[in-house]
Coordinates of C-alpha atoms and ligand atoms in Angstrom, one line a residue:
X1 CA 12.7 -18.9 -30.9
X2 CA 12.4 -16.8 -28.3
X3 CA 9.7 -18.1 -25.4
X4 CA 7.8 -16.1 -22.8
X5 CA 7.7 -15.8 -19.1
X6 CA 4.1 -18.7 -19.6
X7 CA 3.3 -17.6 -15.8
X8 CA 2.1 -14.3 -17.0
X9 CA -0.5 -15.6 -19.0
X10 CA -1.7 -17.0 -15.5
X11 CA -2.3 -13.5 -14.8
X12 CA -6.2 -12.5 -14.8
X13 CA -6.9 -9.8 -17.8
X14 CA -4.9 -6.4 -16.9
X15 CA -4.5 -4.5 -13.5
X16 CA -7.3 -3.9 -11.5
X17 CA -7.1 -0.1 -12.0
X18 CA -6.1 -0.3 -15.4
X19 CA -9.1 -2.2 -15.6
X20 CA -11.3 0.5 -14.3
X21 CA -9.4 3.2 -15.9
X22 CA -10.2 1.6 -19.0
X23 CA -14.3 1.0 -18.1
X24 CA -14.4 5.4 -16.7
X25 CA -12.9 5.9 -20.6
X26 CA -14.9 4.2 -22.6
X27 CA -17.8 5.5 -20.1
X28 CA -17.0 8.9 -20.7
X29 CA -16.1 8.8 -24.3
X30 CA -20.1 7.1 -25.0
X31 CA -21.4 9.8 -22.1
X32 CA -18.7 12.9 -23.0
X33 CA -21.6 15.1 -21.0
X34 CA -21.5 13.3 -17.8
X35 CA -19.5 14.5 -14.9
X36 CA -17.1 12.0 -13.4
X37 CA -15.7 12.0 -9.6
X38 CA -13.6 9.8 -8.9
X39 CA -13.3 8.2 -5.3
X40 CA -11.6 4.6 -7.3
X41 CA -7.6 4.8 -6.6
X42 CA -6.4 6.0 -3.5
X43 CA -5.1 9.1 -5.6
X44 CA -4.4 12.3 -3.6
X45 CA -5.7 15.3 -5.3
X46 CA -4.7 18.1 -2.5
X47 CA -0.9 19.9 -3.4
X48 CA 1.8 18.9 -2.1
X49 CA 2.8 20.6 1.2
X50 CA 4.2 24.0 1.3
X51 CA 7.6 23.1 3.5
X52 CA 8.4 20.7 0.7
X53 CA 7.9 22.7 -2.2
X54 CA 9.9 25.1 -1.0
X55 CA 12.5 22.1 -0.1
X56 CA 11.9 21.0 -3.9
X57 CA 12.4 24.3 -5.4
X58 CA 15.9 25.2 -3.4
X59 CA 16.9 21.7 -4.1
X60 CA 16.2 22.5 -8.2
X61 CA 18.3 25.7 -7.8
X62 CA 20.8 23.6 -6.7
X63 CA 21.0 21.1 -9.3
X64 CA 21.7 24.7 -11.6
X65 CA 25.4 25.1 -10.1
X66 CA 28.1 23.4 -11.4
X67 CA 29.5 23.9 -8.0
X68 CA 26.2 22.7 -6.3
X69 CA 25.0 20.1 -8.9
X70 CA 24.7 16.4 -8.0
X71 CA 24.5 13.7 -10.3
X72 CA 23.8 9.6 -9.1
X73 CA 23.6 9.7 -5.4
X74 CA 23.5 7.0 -3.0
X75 CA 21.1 4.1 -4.6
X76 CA 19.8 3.5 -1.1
X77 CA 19.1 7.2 -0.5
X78 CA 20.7 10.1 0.8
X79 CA 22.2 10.2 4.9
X80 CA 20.1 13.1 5.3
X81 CA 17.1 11.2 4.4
X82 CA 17.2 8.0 6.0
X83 CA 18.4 9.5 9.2
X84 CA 15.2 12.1 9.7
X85 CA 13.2 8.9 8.7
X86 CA 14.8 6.4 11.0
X87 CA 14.3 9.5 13.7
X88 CA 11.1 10.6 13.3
X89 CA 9.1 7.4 12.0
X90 CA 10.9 5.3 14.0
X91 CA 13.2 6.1 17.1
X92 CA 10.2 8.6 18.4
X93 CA 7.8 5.4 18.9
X94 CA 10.6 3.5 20.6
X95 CA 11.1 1.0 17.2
X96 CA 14.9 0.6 16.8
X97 CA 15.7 1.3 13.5
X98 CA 18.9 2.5 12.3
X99 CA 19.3 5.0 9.1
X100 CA 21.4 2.0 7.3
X101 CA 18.4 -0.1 7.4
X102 CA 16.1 2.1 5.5
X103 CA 16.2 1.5 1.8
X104 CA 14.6 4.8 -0.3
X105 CA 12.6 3.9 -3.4
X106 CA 10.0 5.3 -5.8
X107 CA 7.3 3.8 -4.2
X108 CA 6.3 1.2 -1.9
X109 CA 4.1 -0.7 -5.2
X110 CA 7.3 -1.2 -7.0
X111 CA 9.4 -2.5 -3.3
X112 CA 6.7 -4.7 -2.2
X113 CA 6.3 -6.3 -5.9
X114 CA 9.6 -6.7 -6.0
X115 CA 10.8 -8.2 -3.0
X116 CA 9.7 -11.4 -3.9
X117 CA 12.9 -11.9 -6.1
X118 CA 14.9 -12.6 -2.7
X119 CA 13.6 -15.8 -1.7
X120 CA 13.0 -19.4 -4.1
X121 CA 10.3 -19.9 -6.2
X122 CA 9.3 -23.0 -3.7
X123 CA 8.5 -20.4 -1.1
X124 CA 4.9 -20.5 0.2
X125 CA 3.3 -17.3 0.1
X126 CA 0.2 -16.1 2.8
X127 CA -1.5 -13.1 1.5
X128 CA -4.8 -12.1 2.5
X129 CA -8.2 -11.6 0.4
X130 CA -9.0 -8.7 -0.3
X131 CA -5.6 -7.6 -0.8
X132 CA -3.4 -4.6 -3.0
X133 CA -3.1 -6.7 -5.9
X134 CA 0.2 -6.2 -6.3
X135 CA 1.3 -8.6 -3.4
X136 CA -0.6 -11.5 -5.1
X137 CA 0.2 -10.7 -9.3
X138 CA 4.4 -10.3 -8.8
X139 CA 4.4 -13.9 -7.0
X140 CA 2.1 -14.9 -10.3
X141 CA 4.9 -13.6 -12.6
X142 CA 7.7 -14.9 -11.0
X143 CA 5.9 -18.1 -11.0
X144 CA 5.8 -19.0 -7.2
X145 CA 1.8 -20.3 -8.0
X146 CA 0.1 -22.4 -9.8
X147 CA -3.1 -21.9 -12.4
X148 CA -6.1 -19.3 -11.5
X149 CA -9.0 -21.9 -10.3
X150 CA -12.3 -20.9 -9.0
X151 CA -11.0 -17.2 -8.6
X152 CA -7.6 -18.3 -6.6
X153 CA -4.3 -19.2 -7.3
X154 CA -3.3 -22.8 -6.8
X155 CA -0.5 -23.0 -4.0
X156 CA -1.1 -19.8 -2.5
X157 CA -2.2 -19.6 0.9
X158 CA -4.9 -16.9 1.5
X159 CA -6.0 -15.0 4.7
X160 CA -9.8 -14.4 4.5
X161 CA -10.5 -11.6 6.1
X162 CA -13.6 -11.2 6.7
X163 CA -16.6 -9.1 8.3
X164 CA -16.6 -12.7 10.4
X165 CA -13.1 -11.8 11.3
X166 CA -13.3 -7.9 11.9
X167 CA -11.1 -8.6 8.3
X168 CA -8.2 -8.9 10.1
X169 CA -6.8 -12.5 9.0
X170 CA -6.6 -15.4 11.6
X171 CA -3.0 -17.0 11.3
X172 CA -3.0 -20.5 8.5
X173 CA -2.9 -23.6 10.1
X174 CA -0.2 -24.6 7.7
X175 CA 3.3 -23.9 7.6
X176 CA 4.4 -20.9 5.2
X177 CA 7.3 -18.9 4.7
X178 CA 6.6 -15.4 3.0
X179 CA 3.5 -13.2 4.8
X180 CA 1.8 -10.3 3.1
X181 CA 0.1 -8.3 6.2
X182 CA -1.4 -4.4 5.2
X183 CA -2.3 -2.3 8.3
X184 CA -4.2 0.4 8.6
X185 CA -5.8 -2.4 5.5
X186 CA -6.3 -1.8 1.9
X187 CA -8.5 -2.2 0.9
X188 CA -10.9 -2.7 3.5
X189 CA -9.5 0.1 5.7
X190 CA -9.7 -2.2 9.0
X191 CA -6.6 -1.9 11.7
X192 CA -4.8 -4.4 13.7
X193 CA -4.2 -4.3 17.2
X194 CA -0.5 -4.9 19.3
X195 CA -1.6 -8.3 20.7
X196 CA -2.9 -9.3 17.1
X197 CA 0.4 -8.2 15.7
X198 CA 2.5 -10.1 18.4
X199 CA 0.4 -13.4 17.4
X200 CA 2.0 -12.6 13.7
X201 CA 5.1 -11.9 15.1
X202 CA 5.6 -14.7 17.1
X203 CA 4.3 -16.9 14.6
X204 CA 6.5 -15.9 11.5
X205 CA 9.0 -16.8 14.3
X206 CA 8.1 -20.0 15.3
X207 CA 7.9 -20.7 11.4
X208 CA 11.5 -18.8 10.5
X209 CA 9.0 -16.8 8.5
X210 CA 9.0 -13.5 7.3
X211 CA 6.4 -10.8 7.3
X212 CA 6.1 -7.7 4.7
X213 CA 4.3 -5.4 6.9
X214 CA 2.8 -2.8 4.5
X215 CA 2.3 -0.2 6.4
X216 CA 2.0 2.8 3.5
X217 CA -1.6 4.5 5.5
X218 CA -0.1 4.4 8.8
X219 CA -0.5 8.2 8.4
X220 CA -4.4 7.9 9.0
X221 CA -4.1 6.0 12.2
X222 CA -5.8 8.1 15.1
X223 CA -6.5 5.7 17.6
X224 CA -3.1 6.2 19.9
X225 CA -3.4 2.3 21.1
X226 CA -2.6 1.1 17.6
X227 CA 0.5 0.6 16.1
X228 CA 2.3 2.9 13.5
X229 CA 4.7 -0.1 12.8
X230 CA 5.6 -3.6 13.3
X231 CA 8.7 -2.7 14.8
X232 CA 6.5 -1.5 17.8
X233 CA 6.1 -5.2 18.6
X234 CA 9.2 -6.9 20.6
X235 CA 11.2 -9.7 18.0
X236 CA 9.6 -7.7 14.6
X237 CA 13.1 -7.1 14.1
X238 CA 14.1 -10.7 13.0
X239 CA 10.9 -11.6 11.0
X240 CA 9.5 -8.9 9.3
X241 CA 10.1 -5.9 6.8
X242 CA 8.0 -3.1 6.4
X243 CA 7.3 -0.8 3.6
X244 CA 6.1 2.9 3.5
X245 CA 5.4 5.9 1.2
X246 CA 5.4 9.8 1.2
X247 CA 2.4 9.3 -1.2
X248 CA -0.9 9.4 0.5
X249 CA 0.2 11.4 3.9
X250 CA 2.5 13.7 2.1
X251 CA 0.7 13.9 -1.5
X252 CA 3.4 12.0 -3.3
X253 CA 1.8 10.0 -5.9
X254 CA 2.9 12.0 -8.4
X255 CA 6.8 13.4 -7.1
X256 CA 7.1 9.0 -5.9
X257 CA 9.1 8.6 -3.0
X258 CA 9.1 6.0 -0.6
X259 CA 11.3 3.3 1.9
X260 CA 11.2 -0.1 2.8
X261 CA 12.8 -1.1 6.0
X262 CA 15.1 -4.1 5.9
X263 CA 16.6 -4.6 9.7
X264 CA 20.0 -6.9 9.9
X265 CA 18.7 -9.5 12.1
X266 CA 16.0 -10.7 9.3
X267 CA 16.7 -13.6 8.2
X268 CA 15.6 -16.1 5.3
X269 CA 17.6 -19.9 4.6
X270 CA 19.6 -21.1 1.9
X271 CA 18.7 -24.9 0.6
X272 CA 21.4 -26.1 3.1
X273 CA 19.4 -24.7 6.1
X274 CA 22.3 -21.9 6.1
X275 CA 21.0 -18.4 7.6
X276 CA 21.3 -15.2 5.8
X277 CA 20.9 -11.5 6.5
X278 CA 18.3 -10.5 4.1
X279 CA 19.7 -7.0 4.4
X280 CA 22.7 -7.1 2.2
X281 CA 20.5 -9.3 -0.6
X282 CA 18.0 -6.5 -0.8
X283 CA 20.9 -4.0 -0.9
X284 CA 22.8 -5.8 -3.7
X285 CA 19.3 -6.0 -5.8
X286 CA 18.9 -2.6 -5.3
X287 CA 22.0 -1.3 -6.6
X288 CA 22.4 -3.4 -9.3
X289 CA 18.7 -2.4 -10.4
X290 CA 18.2 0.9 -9.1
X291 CA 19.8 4.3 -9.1
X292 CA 18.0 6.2 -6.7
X293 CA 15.2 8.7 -5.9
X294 CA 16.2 12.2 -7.5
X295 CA 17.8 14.8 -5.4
X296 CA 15.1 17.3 -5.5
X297 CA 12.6 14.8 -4.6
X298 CA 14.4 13.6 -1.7
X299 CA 15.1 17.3 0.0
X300 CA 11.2 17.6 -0.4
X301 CA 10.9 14.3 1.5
X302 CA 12.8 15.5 4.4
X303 CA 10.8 18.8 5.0
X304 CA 8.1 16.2 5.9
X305 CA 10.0 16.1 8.8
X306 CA 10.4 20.0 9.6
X307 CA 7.7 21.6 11.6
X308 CA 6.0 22.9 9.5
X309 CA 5.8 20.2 7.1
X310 CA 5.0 17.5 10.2
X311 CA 1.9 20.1 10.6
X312 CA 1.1 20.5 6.9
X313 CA 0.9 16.8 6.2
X314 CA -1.3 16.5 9.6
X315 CA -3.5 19.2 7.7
X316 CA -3.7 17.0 4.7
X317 CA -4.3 13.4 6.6
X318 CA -7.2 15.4 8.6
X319 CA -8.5 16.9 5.7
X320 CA -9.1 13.5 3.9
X321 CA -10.1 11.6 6.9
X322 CA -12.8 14.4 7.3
X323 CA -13.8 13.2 3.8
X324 CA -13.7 9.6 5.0
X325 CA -16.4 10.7 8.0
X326 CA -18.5 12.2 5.1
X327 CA -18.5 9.3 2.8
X328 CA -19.1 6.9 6.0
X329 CA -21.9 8.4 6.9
X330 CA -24.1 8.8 4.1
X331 CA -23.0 5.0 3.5
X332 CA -24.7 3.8 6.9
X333 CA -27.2 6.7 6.7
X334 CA -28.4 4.4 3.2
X335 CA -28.3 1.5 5.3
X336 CA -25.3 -0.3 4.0
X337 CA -22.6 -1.7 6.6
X338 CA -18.9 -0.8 6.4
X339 CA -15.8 -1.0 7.9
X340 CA -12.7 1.8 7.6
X341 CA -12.9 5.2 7.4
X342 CA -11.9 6.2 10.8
X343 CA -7.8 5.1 10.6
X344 CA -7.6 5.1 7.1
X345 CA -8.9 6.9 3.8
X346 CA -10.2 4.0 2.3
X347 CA -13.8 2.9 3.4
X348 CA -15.4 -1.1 2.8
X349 CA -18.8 -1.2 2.5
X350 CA -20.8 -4.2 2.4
X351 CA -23.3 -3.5 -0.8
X352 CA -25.3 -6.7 -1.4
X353 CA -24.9 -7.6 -5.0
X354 CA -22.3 -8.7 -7.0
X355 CA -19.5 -5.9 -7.0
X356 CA -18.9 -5.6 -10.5
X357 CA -23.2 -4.8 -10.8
X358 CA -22.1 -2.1 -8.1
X359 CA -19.6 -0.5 -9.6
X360 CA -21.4 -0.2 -13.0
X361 CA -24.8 1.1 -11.4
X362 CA -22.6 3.9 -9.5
X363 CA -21.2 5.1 -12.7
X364 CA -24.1 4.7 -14.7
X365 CA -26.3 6.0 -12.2
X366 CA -24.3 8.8 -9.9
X367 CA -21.2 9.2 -12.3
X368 CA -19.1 8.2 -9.2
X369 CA -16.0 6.1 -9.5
X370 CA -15.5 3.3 -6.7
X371 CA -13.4 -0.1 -6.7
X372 CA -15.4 -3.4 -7.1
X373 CA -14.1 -5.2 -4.3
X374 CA -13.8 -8.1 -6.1
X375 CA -11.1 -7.0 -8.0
X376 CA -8.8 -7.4 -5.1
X377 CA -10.0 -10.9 -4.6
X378 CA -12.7 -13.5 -3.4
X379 CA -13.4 -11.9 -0.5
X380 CA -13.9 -9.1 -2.0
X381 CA -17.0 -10.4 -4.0
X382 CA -20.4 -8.2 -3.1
X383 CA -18.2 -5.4 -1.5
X384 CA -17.2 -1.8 -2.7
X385 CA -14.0 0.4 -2.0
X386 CA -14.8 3.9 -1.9
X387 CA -11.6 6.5 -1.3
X388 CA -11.8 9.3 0.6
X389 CA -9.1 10.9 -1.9
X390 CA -10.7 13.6 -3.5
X391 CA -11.8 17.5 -2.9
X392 CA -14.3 17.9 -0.2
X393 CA -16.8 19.3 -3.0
X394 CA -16.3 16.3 -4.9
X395 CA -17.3 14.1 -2.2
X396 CA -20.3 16.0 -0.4
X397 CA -21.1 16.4 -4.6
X398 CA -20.2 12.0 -5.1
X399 CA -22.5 11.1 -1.8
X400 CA -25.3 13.5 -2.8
X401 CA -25.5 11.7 -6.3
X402 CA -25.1 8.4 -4.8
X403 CA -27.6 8.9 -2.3
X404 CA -30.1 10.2 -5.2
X405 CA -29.1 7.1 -7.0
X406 CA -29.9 4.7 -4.2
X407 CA -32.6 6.0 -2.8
Ligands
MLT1 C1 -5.1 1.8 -4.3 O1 -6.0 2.6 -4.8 O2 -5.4 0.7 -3.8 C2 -3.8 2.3 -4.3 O3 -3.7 3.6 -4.0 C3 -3.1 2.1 -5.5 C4 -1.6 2.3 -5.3 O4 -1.2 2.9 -4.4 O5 -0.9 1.8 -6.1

């Protein structure tokens, strides 16, 4: 008889935005003459940059000559890509990263859910709430917590972030092993500072911890005092890995590219106390489970880096945070407080009643789309995520009708 995985049904109904996807549906299947926008996902809806169509396209004619033509390529991504990433994302902001640590991927959802596979199930896990849900559910399936009790997961360590706390997480006061950190933040769009990120630092150290430093909206970042990446901050290098995405600066969602940095001198323990490199355990997993990102999409990945494409993806960030402005601003001019917005697309705002209520009454009422901020945990509870990821007639349009709504 064959048995099932029992730490999945520890898992709480489906994924948040499947969730939601599922509620819009059914909304707009009983209301087919309401008009939806949706400012739920962070999903881009602006065309990818010109500099990597074109990039795209030459790389497709390509692929049409025998002579030209390239089947598997490197499962860790292509020289040419690594090296304008370790350059330009990297090496410009003084963070010493080598092409042969960066790791190309589909996307940073499926790196930083799978990471967990590297280290034992005994592992204690600190990940904050709110948080991406992803961090928290692929530590549920691989069963590294216990049961779903009063809206948390037994065994896991969480990192209220709070309005309290400027939601940026104070460090636990217990010992743990595996860190989830996510700045600029989703979901609530807040931003950490250098010395804050050196307390983390020094702490995974102390701990021989490790950090995942998600760092997929660094993009959106504006104020020049915070950082773009861990590896800004002195000893990142040994305790912490960092994931990013072509996605939301680069309009990616759809084409999926991104990295996750994995420097040599990170280091997790075998049961003897033993160091290891995590660097050559990630590489194995990711050859013997992954064949790489497709040509074409990695040739469009590097004209990010060209001129022109540095200055179209700048377009694209400004456009949206533009959008963010809007959206902030009819959300405080209705009285409501929020955080985000201003280095990030994604804005938190505190709405007073259960988040789930919220959500519904927005839809019902404005026929906008937000996230119930309880979805990404406890924390979460009596808050709204609205995305600034949308056409700027969509969002003037979305705050007009939630304005009327509220009013
Ligand atoms: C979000 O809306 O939180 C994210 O965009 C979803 C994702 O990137 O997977």
């Amino acid at each position: 008889m064959l048995t099932i995985n029992e730490h999945y049904l520890k898992l709480q109904a489906s994924y948040l935005f499947s969730n939601i996807a599922k509620r819009v549906a059914t909304f707009q299947e009983q209301n087919p003459e309401r008009d939806i926008i949706k400012l739920g996902i962070g999903d881009v809806t602006r065309a990818l940059p010109q500099a990597c169509i074109e990039a795209f396209h030459s790389a497709i004619d390509e692929m049409a000559n025998d002579s030209s033509f390239r089947g598997y390529g490197p499962e860790q991504g292509y020289d040419f890509l690594r090296t304008a990433i370790a350059a330009n994302d990297f090496q410009t902001r003084g963070a010493d990263i080598s092409a042969d640590e960066i790791f190309v991927s589909d996307g940073a959802k499926c790196d930083t859910g799978n990471i967990q596979e590297l280290f034992s199930l005994d592992s204690k896990i600190a990940i904050p709430d709110p948080v991406y849900p992803v961090y928290l559910d692929s530590n549920v399936m691989a069963g590294r917590t216990g049961d779903f009790q009063d809206g948390r997961y037994q065994g896991v360590v969480y990192l209220d972030s709070t309005k309290e706390n400027n939601y940026v997480p104070v460090l636990p006061s217990e010992k743990v092993d595996l860190i989830y950190l996510c700045f600029p933040n989703n979901p609530t769009g807040s931003t950490i500072t250098k010395a804050q990120l050196k307390t983390w630092v020094d702490f995974a150290k102390e701990s021989k911890a490790l950090i995942l430093f998600d760092a997929a909206y660094e993009a959106f970042i504006q104020d020049d005092s915070l950082p773009h990446s861990i590896y800004e901050i002195d000893g990142a290098r040994e305790v912490a890995i960092e994931f990013r995405s072509f996605s939301k600066n680069a309009g990616f969602t759809g084409t999926r590219c991104a990295y996750t940095v994995v420097p040599k001198e990170c280091m997790a323990y075998d049961s003897k106390g033993k160091e290891h490199s995590v660097h050559p355990l990630w590489n194995r997993r990711h050859c013997t489970k992954f064949n790489g990102v497709s040509y074409p999409v990695q040739k469009a990945a590097e004209a990010v880096y060209s001129e022109s494409g540095k200055a179209q993806t700048d377009e694209l960030v400004s456009y949206y945070l533009e959008n963010a402005t809007i959206v902030r601003e009819a959300i405080n001019d209705l009285g409501f407080d929020s955080v985000g917005g201003e280095n990030s697309p994604y804005i938190w705002i505190q709405g007073n009643r259960d988040s789930w209520d919220f959500f519904d009454m927005l839809l019902n009422q404005a026929g906008v789309v937000c996230t119930p901020g309880a979805g990404f945990g406890k924390c979460g509870q009596g808050y709204i995520r609205i995305s600034a990821f949308n056409s700027r007639d969509n969002v003037v349009e979305a705050m007009g009708k939630i304005k009327d709504a509220l009013k």
